[in-house]
Amino acid sequence: MQNSLNQKLYASSLAAMLLASPTYAAEADKNAADKDVEVIEVKGIRGSLASALNEKRESNNLIEVIESEDIGKLPDQNLAEVLENLTGVQITRTAGVGTGVQIRGSNSNIVQINGMQTVGTGSGRTGMKFEDLSASIIAGVEVIKSPQAKHTEGSVGGTVNLKTIRPLALGETLATIRVQGEDSSLTEDGVMPRLSGAWGDNWETSSGRFGVVASGSYSLQEATSFRPRVDRDALVENKNANVIRYNSDGVASTEDQATKRPAAQDFDYLGIQFLNQELENFEYETTNFAGTLEFAPNADMKFFIDTVLTKQEVRQESTRVQISGVSDLLNTNVPDEFETVDYGSLGGQDLGQIQAAVKGSLGINGEDPNLRFNSDNAARKTDTTLIRLGGEWQVTSDFFVSAEFSSATSKTKTPKLDSQLNFINPNANTPVTSLDADGNYTSSSKNDNAVPTLYDLTGGALTFGIDFDSMYAPTIADLQNGDNVVLDQVDYSLGNVDNSDTAFRVDANYFLDSVITSVDVGFRYNKASHESVSTSDRIGGFSSMKDSPGGDLFSELLVAGPSNFGDADGRELAIRNFVIINPDLAYNNPQAVIDTLHGAMDAHRADMEALGISFDSPVDYLQTEPSQSDAFKVEETTTALYAQANFEWEMIRGNAGVRYITSEVTSEGATELNGEFTTVKYEGDYNYVLPRVNIVADVMDDVVVRFGWGQDIKRPSFSNLNTNAKFSPTENASVTIGNPGLEPEEVTSLDLSAEWYFAEAAVVSLGYFSKDITNLHVAGLNSAAQLANNGRETDPNCPGGGVFNPIAEPNIFNAGGSVGMCVDAETSVNDTATITQSGFELAFQYDLSAFESDLGWASGFGIQANYTVQDYEGGSVENESATRGTDIFNAINGIYDSAEFVKVTAVQGLLDFSENAYNLTAYYDKHGFSARLRYTWREAFRTDDTAAGASRNSTLGFPVYTHDRGQLNASVSYDVNEKLNLGIEAINLTESEITQSCVSEGAQFCFQGLADRRITFGARYKF
C-alpha cells in the first residue's frame, strides 16, 4: 500500500512541476523505471489539459489545475487571466489587464507559491498581486476549493497555489529562452519587450543527487483604456412643481420654478451635472527570478531551497479633462433630446422612471462651463523576496517527516503627484469676471471661465467635446498655449508599506496498511507583520485668479496632453488639444516639479504658502512631524496544529481532520490631539477549531463523486486593525478609528460534485457549492449616548457608547460645560448576520485524439468549456441614496418638500459578484501546430470601480452596475523544429468595451471603458 501511494505522489509531482517536453520526458521515463515510478508525459495544449485532468481526478479533495504546455508557457501571459480558464473563477481588469480574481464570487482568496504563504503590497491579507509575477516562471497552478486539515487557513473562495519547476524531476538539461514583443492598440510608445528563460539540471555525485533550476523574466507592458464619465444627476423639476426649500434656520420657502428655471419643461428631467474624459494609462516593469536547489543524499532524504524575487514598478500616467460647473447652466440650457431612465427595483422598492438629457449643447453662463486639465501620476514600487528551505525524510517504510522554514517580505512605496490646471479661455466674448475698473483681477475674480460644450450620449457612447462653432469657443492654438492655463492645485502623497510573513512548519505522515491508509499531523508557527506610514499635502485648491500662478511662470513644466482619446471607437467628439504638467518629470523628479511650482508661486505672489513636505525626506514609522503623517503597525503570531486521517476502502477514499489555530494580535498606532501624537497599543488574541472532511467515491471506473465540508476563517485587513485616531475640537464630529479587536469572519463550506471521465482526457462534471459566512466585517457607528438635557456623557469610559474626545468643545451639547465629551465613533465591527454564497459549476472537456486513424489531421481539435451559476443571500450592510439620489427618487413620486423626503435603502450585497459566467475554449494541437480561441463571458455585477474618481455621491449613493461583458482571446504557435517555436497571442481581439449604469442595471448610463487590444508575438528556443 505504501509503495503504491508513493508512486501516485511522485507521479503527481512530475505532472505538476516538471511539465516536460518530449525529449526529457522520455529520459524521465527511463530514469523513473529504475525506481518503479509511474511517469506522466506532458506535451502541448492537449498534454497539459490531460495531465491537469489526471491530477484533479486523483486528488482526494476538490481542486482545479492548470499546467504549462511547455517550460514558461502557461495559456496566458498574465496569471489572473490564466486563472480565468478555470471553472468558478472570474477576474476584474485594470485598463484591460487582469488584476483581481474572484473564486466563486469572492475576492477573499490567498495566494501561495509551492505551498508557501505570500504577502501583498497593501493592508490586505490575500498575498501577492498577480500582475507582480510573470506567468513564464510558473510551471503550474492549483486552486484548492475544498481544503484539507493540513492546508493553511485564511481563504473564503479558494487557495491559489503557484508551482515552480523541481530540478530533481528533470530527465535532462533544461535550457530555454523566450523573446517576445507586445503591442497595444491604444498606446503610443510602440512595441514593449518581454524576455524570459530557464535553465536547470541535476547530477549524480558520490554524496547523492544534486539539482538546480533557475528561471527569470523581464517585461515592459503598457495598458491603456479610455473611460469617459457623464454625471446626469442634476435634477430639473417641472415648471409646475411646488418645490420647498429650507434655510439653515429651518425656515421654509417655496420656489417659483417658472422664474427660477426658465428652461424647465412640463416634466422633471435629469440634466448634465459633470463631464469627465479620462485616459487611464498604466506602465508595468516587471523583473522576476525563481530558483531552486535540491539535494537528495539518498533515496529516503531530500533537502531544498526555493527563492523567488520580484521587482515590480507600476506607473500610472493618466489624464482627465473635466468640464465642470455644468449644473449652473440648468436654468438656461434645454437638452435637444431626452430618454426615459427606468431605475427598476432596489431594496424591494420600485424606483420609477424619469426623463434624462442625452443630446444638447452647453452654452455659457458667467464662468461656466469651465475646463480643467488633470495629470494623475502615481506609482507602486514593490520589491518582494520569498525564501523557502526545508527537507523530507522517509524515516522508516511507514514514517515520513518534513520540515520547512519560509520567509516572505514585501516593501512597497507609493509616490503620487497629481496636478490640476484651469484653462482660461482667451476668447474676448468670455472674459474673466469681477475685474476692477481698470480690468485687473480682484479677489472675486475666479480662476476659470466659460468654454462652450457639446454632448451626445446616443448610440451607446458617452461623447462630448468643445463646441468650436460657438462664438465663445477657444481655438485649438488657444488650447495648446500654456499661457492660457493657471495652476489650480497639486496633490502629493507618499506611502511606505512593509509586509512580512515568517513561518516554520513540521509535518509527519504515518502509513498504515488498513482502511486508514495514513495519519498526518503537523505544526505551523508564523508571524505576520505590517508597517504602514503615509504622508500627504496639497498646493492650492485655489479658486481666484489672484492666488493662481499663470502657466507662463512654469512653462518649462508644460507639455501637450495625449491626443488619441477616441481611437478605440473612432469618436469624433472628444477633447484632444490641451496641455498638462509633464508626467515624465513628475514621475522621475517630482521634487523638481514642486520646486518649480514654488518658484512660480513666489513670482506670482510672495506670501503664498508652500508645500509642507519634501519628496527627498520620506516619513519614518511613527514620526511625529509633519502633522500630515499617518502610521501604524500590526503584528500577528499564529500557532496551528492539525491531525488528519486519510482513508481508502473499496470505492471510497478521502480524509477527515481538524485544524486548531490560536493567534495573538498586537496593534500600535497613534492618537492625534492638536497636532501631537500619543502612541496607542493594543494586544488581543483569538482561537478557532476548524474541522474538514473530504470524501471521494469512485463509483465506477470512469465516475467520481466528491463530498467536501469544512470550516475556515477570513482575517481582517491590517488597516481595520490599526489604532490610529484623529480628534477634532468640533463637538459633533465623529472619530474614525480602527478596531484591533476585530475577529475573523467564519466560513462554513459544502461541496458536492460528480465527474464522468467518459474518454481519455475527457470529462463532464457537475458540482454544487455553498458557503455560509458569519462574523462579517462591516462598517459600524458606535453612537455616543445623548442625555435627557440634550448633552453628551463626559465620563471618559463612555458607558453609553461612543469614544471620549478630550478636546471636544461644548456648544449645543453640554453648553457651558468643560472641554471633553463622548462623541460618535466610526469603526469596523463584526456583524452577526449570515450571508450565503451558493451555486453550481458545470465543466466539459473533450478532444478528438481517439479518432486519429479516422480523422487524421482533424483529430487535433478539442474543446474545453465551463459554466458557473451562483447566488448570494443575506448581509446587513445597507446603502442609502445620496443627496442627489434622494432628490431624484422623491421627485419621481411627486415629492418636492425636503421635509417629506424618504431615502432609498438597499442591502449592498457582494461586490464584484456575477451570478452567471462561462468560458468556452476551442483548440487545435497536432503536428507541431497549436492554436487556441477562448471566449470568456460574465454577467453584470455591482462594483465601486468607476471612472475618473467618481464617488458614491456621484453614483446616487449606490455601487454601479458593470454590464454583461464577453472577451475573445486567441493564440497560435508553431514548432519550426524540435528547438524553435514561433507564436502570437491576442488579448481582447474584438476590443470589447465596458459599460456601467448607476443604481441598477439598465438605468442611466454613467461610465464607459474602452480597453485596448494587445498583440504579443515572439519565439522560444530550446538549447
Coordinates of C-alpha atoms in Angstrom, one line a residue, residues 176-181 194-196 973-974 976 979-984 1016-1022:
T176 CA 15.2 27.6 -22.9
I177 CA 14.8 31.3 -23.8
R178 CA 11.8 33.2 -25.0
V179 CA 11.8 36.6 -26.6
Q180 CA 8.6 38.5 -27.3
G181 CA 7.2 41.9 -28.0
R194 CA 9.4 40.6 -22.9
L195 CA 12.3 38.3 -22.2
S196 CA 12.2 35.0 -20.2
S973 CA 2.2 28.8 -32.2
Y974 CA 4.3 26.5 -34.5
V976 CA 9.6 25.1 -36.6
K979 CA 14.2 23.6 -30.7
L980 CA 12.4 26.6 -32.2
N981 CA 8.8 27.7 -31.6
L982 CA 7.2 30.8 -33.0
G983 CA 3.9 32.2 -31.6
I984 CA 1.5 35.0 -31.5
T1016 CA 2.1 39.5 -28.3
F1017 CA 4.5 37.8 -30.7
G1018 CA 7.8 36.1 -30.3
A1019 CA 9.9 33.0 -30.4
R1020 CA 11.0 30.3 -27.9
Y1021 CA 14.3 28.4 -28.3
K1022 CA 15.4 25.2 -26.5

